[in-house]
Short mmCIF file of C-alpha atoms in Angstrom, two decimals:
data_model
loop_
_atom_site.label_atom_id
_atom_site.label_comp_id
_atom_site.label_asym_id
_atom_site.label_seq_id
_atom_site.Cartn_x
_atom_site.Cartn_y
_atom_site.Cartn_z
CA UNK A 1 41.03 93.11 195.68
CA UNK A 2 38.14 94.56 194.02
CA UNK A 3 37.64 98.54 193.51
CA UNK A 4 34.41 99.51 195.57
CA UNK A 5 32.44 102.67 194.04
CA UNK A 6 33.49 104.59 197.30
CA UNK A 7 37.41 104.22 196.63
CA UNK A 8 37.14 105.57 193.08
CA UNK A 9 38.14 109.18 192.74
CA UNK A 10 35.97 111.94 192.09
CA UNK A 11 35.90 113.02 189.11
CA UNK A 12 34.06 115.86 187.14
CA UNK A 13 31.08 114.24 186.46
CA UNK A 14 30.71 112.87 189.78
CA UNK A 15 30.27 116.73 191.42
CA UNK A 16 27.01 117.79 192.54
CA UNK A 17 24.86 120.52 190.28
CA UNK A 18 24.29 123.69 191.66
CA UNK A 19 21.09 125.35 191.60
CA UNK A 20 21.67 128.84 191.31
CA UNK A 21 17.53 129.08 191.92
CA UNK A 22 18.05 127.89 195.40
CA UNK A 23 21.45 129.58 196.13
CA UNK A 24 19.57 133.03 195.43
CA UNK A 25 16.99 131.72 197.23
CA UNK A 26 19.25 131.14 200.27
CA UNK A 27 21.05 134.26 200.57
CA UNK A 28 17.84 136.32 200.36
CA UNK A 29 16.72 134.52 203.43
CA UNK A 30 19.73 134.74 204.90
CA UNK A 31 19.87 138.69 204.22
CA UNK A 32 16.03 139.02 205.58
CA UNK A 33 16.72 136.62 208.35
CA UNK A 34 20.20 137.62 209.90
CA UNK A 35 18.87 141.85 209.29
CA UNK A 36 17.54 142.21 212.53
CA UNK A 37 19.17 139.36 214.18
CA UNK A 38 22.39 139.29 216.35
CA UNK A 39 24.46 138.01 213.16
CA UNK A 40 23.45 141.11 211.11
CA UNK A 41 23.04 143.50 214.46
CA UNK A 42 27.07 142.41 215.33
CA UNK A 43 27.81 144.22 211.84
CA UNK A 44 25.42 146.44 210.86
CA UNK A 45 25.78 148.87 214.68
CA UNK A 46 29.45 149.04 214.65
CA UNK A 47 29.68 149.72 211.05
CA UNK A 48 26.48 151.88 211.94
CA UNK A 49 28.54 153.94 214.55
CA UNK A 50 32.03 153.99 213.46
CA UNK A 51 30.91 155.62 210.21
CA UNK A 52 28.16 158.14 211.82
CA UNK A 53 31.01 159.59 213.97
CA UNK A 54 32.96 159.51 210.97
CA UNK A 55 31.04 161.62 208.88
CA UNK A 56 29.60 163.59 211.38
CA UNK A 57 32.89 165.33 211.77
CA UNK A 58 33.24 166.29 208.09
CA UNK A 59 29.69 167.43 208.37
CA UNK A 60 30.42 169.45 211.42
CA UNK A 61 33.66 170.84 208.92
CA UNK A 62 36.59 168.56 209.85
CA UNK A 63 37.82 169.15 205.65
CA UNK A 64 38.90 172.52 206.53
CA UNK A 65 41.00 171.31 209.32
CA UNK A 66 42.26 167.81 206.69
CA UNK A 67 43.13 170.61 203.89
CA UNK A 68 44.90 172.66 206.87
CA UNK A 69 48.93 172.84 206.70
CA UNK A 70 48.90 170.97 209.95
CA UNK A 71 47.65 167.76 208.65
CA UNK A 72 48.85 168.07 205.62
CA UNK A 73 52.54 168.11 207.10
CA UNK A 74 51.28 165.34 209.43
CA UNK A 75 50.15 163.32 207.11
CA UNK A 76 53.02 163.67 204.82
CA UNK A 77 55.66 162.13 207.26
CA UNK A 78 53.56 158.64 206.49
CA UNK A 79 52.46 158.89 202.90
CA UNK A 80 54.38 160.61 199.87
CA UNK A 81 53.27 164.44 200.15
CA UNK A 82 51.71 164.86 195.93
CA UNK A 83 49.99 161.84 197.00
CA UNK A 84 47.96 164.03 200.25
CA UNK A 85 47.79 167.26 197.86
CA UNK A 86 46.24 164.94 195.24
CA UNK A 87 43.83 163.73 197.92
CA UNK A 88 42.74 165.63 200.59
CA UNK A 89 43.20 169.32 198.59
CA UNK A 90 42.55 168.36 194.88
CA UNK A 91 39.95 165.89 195.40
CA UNK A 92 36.98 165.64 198.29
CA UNK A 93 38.37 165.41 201.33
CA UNK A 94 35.38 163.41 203.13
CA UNK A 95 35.53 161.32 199.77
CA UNK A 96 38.97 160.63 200.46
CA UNK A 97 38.82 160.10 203.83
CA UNK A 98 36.35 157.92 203.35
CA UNK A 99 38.80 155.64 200.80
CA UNK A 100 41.24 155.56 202.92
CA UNK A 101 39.43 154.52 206.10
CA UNK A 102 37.48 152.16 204.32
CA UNK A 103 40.35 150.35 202.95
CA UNK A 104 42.00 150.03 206.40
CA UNK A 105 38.80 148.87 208.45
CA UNK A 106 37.35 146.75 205.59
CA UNK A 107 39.16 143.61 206.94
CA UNK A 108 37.65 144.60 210.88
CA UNK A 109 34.00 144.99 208.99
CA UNK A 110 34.09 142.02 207.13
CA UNK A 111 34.98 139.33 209.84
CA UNK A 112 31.67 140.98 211.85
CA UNK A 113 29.68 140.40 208.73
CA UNK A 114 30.93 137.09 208.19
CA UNK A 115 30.47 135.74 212.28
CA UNK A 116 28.14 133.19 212.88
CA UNK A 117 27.82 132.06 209.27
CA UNK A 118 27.66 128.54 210.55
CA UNK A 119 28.30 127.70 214.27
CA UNK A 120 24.40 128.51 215.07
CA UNK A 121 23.25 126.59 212.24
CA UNK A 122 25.36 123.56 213.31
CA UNK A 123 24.68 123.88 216.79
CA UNK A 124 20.71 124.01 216.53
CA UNK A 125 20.02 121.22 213.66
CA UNK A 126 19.13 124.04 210.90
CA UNK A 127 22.02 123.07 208.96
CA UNK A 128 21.21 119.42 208.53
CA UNK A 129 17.34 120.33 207.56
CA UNK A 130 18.94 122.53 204.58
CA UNK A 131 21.93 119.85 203.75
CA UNK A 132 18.37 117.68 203.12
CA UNK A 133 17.16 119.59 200.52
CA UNK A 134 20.15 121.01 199.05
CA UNK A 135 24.12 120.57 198.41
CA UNK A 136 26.37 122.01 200.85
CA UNK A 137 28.37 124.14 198.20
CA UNK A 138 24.93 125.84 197.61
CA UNK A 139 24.41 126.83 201.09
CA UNK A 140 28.42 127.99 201.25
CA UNK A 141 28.01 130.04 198.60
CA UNK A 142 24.60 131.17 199.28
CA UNK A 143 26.17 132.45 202.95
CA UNK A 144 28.91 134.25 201.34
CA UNK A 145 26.57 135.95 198.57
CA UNK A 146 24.62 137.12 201.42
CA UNK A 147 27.10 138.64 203.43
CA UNK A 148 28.66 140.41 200.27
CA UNK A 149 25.47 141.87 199.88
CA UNK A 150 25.17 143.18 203.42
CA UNK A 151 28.99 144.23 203.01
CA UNK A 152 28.17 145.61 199.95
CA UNK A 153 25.32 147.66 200.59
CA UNK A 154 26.35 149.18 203.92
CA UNK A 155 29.81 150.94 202.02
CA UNK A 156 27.36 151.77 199.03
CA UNK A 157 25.21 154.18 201.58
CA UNK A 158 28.54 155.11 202.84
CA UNK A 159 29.74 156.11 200.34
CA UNK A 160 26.76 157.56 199.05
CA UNK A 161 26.83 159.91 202.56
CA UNK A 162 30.60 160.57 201.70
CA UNK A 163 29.50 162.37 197.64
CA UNK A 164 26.52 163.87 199.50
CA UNK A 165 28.65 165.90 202.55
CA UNK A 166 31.30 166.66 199.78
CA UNK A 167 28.55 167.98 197.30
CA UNK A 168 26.63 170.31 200.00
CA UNK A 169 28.85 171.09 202.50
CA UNK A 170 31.97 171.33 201.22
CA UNK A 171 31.10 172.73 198.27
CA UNK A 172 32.71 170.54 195.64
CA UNK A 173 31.49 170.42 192.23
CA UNK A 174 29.12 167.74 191.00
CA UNK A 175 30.86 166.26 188.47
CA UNK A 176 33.92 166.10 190.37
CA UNK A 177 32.45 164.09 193.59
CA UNK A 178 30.20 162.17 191.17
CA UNK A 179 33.90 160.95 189.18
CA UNK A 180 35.45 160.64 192.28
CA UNK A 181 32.41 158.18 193.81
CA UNK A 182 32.30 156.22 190.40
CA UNK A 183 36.28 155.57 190.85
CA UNK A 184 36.69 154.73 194.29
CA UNK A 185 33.45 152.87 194.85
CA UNK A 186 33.69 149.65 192.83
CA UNK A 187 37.42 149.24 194.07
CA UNK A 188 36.24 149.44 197.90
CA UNK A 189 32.97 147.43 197.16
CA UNK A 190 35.18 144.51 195.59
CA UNK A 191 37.65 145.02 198.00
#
């Protein structure tokens, strides 16, 4: 029997060529268009809240009660005790605290970012207008750029609130919370 075209294998030549014009192009209307819709609302007020409350207690002066021996001995049944002194008494507290929650509610954060990145679009005919006019790996990827960038963006200002309550109100020095938000910022951002 005769080999059809469609039996062949693909190989590397055979793969479509992204446009990484159109996949920028894609996420930015994805970010403007998902902002103040339910996809980006279903991230951006949980995230909003949980992290208001948060840092509205170390504004209020929870770093007094985090550097207190209390929590300090709490905290050291769970975690090796240099490890809280290097933290919470050496370093920022918010800062910290802000680390450490992030890395444990990053997974929680991400799936609401990342809902609805394609059920809508498949149920209402918008993704077979785009698959049209472009590949499907570009629209993948141009989805998953654009909730990084919400992701992304959110924990920057975050973080940024984090340096800014350690700087003022807890009276840190500026090169130490500026050192401290360099380190821990890229690893929670890529996390």
């Amino acid at each position: 029997l005769p080999v059809t075209s469609h039996q062949l294998p693909v190989t590397s030549h055979q793969l479509p060529i992204m446009n990484w014009h159109r996949i920028l192009e894609l996420a930015v209307f994805d970010i403007r268009w998902s902002l103040f819709r339910r996809k980006g609302l279903m991230y951006i007020l949980p995230f909003g809240l949980f992290w208001y409350l948060v840092l509205k207690r170390f504004y209020e002066g929870a770093a007094n009660w985090i550097q207190s021996s209390n929590f300090l001995m709490l905290a050291g049944t769970k975690f090796d005790m240099d490890v809280i002194t290097h933290l919470f008494v050496e370093l920022p507290p918010s800062m910290s605290a802000f680390f450490i929650l992030t890395i444990y509610m990053t997974p929680f954060f991400t799936m609401l970012a990342a809902n609805d990145v394609l059920a809508t679009d498949l149920g209402n005919g918008y993704f077979r207008f785009l698959i049209s006019r472009c590949h499907r790996i570009e629209i993948f990827l141009a989805r998953c750029l654009s909730s990084f960038i919400i992701i992304a963006s959110c924990t920057l200002v975050t973080a940024v609130a984090a340096a800014l309550i350690a700087t003022f109100i807890e009276d840190y020095p500026l090169h130490v919370t500026v050192g401290y938000f360099l380190k821990i910022t890229p690893i929670v951002i890529l996390y």
